[in-house]
Coordinates of C-alpha atoms and ligand atoms in Angstrom, one line a residue:
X1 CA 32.2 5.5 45.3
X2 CA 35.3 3.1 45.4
X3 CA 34.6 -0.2 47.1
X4 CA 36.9 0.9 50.2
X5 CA 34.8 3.6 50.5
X6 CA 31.7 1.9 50.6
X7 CA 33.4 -1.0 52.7
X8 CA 31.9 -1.4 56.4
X9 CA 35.0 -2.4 59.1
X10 CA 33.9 -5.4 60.7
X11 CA 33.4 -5.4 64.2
X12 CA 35.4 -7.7 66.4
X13 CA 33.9 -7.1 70.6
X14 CA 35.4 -8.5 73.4
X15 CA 32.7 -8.7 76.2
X16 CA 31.9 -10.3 79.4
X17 CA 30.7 -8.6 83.0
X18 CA 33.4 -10.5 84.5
X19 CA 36.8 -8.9 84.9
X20 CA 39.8 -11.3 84.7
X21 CA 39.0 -13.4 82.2
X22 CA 40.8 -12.5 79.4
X23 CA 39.6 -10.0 77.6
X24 CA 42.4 -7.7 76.9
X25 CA 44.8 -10.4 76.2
X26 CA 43.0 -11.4 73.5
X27 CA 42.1 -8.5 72.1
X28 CA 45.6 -7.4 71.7
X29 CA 46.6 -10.9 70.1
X30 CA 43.6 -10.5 67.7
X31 CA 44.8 -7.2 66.9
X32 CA 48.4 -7.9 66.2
X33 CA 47.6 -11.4 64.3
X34 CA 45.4 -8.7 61.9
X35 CA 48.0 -6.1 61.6
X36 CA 50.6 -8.8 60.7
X37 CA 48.1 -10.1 57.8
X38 CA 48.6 -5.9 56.8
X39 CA 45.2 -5.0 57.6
X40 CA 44.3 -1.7 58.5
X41 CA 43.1 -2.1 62.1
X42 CA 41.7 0.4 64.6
X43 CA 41.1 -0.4 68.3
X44 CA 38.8 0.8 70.4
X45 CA 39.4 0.6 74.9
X46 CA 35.6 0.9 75.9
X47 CA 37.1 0.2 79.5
X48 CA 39.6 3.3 79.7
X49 CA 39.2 3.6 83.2
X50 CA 40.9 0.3 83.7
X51 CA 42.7 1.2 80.3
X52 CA 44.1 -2.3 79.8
X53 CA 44.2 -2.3 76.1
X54 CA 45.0 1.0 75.9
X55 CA 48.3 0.9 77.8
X56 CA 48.7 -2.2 75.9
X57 CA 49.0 0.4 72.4
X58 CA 51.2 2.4 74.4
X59 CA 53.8 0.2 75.7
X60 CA 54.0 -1.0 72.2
X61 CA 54.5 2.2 70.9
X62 CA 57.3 3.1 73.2
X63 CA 58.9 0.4 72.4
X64 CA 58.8 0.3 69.0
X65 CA 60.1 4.1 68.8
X66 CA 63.0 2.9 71.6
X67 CA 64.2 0.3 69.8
X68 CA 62.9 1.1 66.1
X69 CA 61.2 -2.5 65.7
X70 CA 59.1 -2.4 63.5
X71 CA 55.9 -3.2 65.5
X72 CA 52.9 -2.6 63.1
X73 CA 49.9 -0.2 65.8
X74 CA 46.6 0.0 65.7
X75 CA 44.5 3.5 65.2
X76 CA 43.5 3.7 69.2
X77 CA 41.2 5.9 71.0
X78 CA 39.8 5.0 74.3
X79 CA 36.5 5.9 75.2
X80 CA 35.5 7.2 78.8
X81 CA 32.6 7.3 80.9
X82 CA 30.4 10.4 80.8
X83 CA 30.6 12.3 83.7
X84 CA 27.8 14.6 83.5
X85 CA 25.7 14.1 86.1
X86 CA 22.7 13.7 84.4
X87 CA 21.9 10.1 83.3
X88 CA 20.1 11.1 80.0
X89 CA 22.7 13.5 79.7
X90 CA 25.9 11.0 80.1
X91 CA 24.0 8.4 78.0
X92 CA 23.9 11.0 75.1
X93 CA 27.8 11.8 75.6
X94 CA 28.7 8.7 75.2
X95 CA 26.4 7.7 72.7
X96 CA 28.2 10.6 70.3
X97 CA 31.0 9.3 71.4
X98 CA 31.3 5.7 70.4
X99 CA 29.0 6.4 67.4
X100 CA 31.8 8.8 65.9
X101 CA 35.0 6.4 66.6
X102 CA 33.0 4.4 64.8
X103 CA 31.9 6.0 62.1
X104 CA 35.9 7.5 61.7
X105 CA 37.0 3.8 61.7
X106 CA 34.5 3.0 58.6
X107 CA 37.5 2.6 56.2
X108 CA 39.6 0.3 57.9
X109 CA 39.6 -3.5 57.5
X110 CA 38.9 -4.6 61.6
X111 CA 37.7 -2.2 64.7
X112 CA 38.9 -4.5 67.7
X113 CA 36.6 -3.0 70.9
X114 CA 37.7 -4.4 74.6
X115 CA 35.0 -4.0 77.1
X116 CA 35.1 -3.6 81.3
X117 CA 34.5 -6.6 83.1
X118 CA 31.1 -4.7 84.6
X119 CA 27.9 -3.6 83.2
X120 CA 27.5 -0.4 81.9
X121 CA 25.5 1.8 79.1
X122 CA 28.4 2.3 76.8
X123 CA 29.6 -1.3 77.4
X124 CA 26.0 -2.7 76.1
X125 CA 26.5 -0.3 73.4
X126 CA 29.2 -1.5 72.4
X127 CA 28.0 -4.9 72.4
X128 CA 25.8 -4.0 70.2
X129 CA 27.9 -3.2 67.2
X130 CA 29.7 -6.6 67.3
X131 CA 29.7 -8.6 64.1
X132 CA 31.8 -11.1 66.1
X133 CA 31.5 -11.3 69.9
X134 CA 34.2 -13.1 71.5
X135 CA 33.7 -13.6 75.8
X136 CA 36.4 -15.1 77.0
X137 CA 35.6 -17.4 80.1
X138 CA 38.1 -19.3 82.2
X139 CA 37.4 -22.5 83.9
X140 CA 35.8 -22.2 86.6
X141 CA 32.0 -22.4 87.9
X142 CA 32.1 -18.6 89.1
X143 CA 32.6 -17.8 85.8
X144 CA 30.4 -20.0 84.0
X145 CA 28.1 -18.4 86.2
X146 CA 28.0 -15.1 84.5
X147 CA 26.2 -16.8 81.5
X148 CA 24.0 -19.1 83.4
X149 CA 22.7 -20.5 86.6
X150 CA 23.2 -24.3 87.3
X151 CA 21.5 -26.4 89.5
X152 CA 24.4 -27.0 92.3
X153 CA 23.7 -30.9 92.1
X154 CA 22.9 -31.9 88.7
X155 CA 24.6 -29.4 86.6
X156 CA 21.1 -28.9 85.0
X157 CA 21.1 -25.4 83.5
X158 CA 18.4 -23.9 85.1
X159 CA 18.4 -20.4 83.4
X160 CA 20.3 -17.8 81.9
X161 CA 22.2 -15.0 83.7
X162 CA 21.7 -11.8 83.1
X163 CA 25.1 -11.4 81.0
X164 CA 23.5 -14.0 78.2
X165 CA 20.2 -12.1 78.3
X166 CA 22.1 -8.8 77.6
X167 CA 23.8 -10.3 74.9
X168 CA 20.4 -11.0 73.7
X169 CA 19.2 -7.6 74.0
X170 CA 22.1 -6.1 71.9
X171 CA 21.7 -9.0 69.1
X172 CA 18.4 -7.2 68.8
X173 CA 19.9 -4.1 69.1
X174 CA 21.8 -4.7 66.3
X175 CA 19.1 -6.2 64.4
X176 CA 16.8 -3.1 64.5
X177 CA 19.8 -0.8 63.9
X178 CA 20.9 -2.5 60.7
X179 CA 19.4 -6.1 59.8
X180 CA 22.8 -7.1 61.0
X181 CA 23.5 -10.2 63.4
X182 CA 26.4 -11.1 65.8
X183 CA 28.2 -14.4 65.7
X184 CA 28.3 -15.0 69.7
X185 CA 31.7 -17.4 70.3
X186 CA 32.3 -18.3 74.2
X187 CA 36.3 -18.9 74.2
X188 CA 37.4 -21.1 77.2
X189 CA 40.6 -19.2 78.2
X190 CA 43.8 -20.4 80.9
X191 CA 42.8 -23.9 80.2
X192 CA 44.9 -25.8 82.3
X193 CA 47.1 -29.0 80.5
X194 CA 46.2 -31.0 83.0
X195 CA 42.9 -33.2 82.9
X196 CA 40.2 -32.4 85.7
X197 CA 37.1 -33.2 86.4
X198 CA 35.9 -29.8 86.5
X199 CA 37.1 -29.3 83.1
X200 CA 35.1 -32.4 81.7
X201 CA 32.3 -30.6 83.7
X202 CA 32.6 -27.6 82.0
X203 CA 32.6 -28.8 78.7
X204 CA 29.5 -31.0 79.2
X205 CA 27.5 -27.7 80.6
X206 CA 29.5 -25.2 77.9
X207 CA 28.0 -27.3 75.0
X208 CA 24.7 -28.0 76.3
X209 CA 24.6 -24.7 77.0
X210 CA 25.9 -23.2 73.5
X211 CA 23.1 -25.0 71.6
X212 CA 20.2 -23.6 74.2
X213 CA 21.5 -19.7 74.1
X214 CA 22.9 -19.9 70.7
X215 CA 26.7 -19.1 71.1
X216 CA 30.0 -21.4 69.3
X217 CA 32.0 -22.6 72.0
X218 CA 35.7 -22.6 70.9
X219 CA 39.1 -23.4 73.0
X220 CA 41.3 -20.4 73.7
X221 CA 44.9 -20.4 75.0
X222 CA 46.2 -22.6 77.4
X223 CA 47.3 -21.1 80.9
X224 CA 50.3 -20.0 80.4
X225 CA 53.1 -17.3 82.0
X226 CA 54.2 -16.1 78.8
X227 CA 50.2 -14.1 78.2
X228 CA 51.0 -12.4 81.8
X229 CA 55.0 -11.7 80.4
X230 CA 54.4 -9.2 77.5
X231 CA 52.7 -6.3 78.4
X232 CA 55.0 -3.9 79.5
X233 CA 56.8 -4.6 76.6
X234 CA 53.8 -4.0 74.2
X235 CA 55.0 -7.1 72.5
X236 CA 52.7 -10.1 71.4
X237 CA 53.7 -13.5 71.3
X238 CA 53.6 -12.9 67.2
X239 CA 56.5 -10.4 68.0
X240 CA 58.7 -12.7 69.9
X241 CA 61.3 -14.1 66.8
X242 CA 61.9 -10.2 65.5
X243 CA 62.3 -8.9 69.1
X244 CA 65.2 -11.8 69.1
X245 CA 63.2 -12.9 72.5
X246 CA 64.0 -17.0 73.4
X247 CA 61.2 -19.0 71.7
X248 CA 60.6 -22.4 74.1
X249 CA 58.4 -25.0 73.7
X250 CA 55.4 -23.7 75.8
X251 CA 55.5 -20.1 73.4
X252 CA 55.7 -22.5 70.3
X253 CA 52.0 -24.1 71.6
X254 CA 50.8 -20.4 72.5
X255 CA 51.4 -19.7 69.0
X256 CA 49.7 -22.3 67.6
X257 CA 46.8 -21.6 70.1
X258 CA 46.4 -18.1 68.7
X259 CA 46.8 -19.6 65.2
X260 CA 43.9 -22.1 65.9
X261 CA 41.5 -19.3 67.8
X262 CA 42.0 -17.2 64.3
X263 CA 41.0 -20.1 62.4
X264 CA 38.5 -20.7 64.7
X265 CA 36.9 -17.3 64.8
X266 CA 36.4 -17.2 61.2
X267 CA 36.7 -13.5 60.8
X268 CA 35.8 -12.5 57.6
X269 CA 38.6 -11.9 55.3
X270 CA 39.4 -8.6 53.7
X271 CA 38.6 -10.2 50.1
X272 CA 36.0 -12.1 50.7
X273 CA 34.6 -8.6 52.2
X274 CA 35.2 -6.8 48.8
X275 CA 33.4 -9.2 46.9
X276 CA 30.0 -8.6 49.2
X277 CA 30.8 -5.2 49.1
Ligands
ADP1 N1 46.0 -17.7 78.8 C1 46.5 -17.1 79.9 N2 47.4 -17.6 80.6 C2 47.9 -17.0 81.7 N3 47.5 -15.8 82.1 C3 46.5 -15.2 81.4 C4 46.0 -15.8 80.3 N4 45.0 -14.9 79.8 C5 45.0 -13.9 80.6 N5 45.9 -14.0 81.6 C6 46.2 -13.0 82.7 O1 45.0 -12.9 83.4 C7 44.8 -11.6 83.9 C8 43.5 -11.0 83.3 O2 43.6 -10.9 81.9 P1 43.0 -9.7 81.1 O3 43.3 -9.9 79.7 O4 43.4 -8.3 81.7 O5 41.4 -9.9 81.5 P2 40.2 -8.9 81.3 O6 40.5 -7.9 80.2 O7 39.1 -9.8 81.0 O8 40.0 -8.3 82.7 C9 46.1 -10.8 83.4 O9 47.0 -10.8 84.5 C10 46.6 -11.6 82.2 O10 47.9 -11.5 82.0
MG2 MG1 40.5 -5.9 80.4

């Protein structure tokens, strides 16, 4: 067998049981910083329903074939919830289903999956193929509180929530499946320029908090108009300079922010994969 034959795709999940926080952004960022490094990169919309990510693909299709950019795609397929009414039943459906997308992904470099903001069977089963995890949080105590309770006065973390205990679950999930384990990164998202009180707050619990439940915490992208701008066009900031689209200062940063979080994230590259393999 050829090494890309035997070659696993490495897993990138992006996961929290919040909605709004980032999630799909990112993943299509990740996904298009991948493709422009040529790998071969499928992507997976675990939360069709919403279908975030998915539309994402297909605005970018459109315009590619409008216009004739040339704006490398993904291999998508969206994944949605069983509706057979049995629970054993739907659970099964949608076991089959993620397990073949992927298994048909095996030979490509990166499978990107997006999750919904809200707990579900196929969205802890998803979790639990993650190599890398990413949950994107913004700055704010409601959504700190998806990983953990805090005590309202001290800040003292008082326990985890159920999100981080689910994570848990699936890291030994993935454990038992394949020896495998899940590098866990918390990305603070829409951080604001400005310095805040609640921001030096959330750092000081974030950290503390990253060396009890065992996640990196990493700084995402700033908050900023131009991640809210490019959807319906399918585009990514990486896309702006071809697309002839004004560059400014602020898109400049946001470039460099998505440069950092790849840096940051440490994905695997496709060589160093090849020598393991
Ligand atoms: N860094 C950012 N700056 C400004 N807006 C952002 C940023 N990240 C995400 N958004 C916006 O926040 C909303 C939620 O983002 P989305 O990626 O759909 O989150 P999720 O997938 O977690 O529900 C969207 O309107 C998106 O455009
Ligand atoms: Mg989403």
């Amino acid at each position: 067998m050829s090494t890309s034959e035997t070659r696993k795709a490495y897993v990138v999940v992006l996961g929290n049981e919040k909605g709004g926080t980032g999630k799909s952004t990112a993943a299509m960022h990740i996904i298009t910083n991948l493709l422009r490094q040529n790998y071969k990169v499928a992507s997976i919309d675990v939360d069709a329903r919403q279908g975030t990510l998915s539309r994402y693909v297909e605005n970018r299709r459109l315009r590619a074939a409008k216009t004739g950019e040339d704006l490398a795609l993904p291999e998508h397929e969206a994944i949605f919830k069983s509706s057979l009414p049995s629970v054993e039943e739907a659970e099964a459906e949608e076991k089959e289903k993620i397990f073949s997308a992927i298994s048909r992904f095996q030979s490509y470099d990166y499978i990107v999956i997006d999750t919904p903001g809200s707990d579900s069977y196929l969205s802890r089963l998803a979790h639990s193929f993650a190599d890398t995890l990413i949950t994107p949080l913004n700055d704010s105590f409601i959504d700190l509180d998806m990983l953990v309770r805090v005590s309202a006065d001290s800040l003292d973390i008082l326990k985890p929530s159920t999100y981080s205990e689910m994570v848990w679950d699936q890291k030994k999930q993935r454990a038992i499946r394949d020896g495998g384990s899940i590098d866990w990164i918390v990305m603070r998202n829409r951080l604001s320029s400005i310095h805040s009180r609640n921001k030096e707050e959330m750092e000081r619990v974030l950290s503390a908090l990253a060396k009890r439940i065992g996640f990196r915490l990493i700084s995402g992208f700033g908050e900023r108009v131009i991640f809210r701008e490019l959807f319906l066009s399918g585009l990514t900031l990486l896309d702006m300079r071809e697309s002839n689209l004004p560059l400014s200062l602020s898109h400049v940063a946001a470039k460099q922010e998505l440069a950092n979080l790849m840096e940051l994230i440490q994905l695997p590259s496709q060589n160093q994969r090849s020598r393991i393999a």
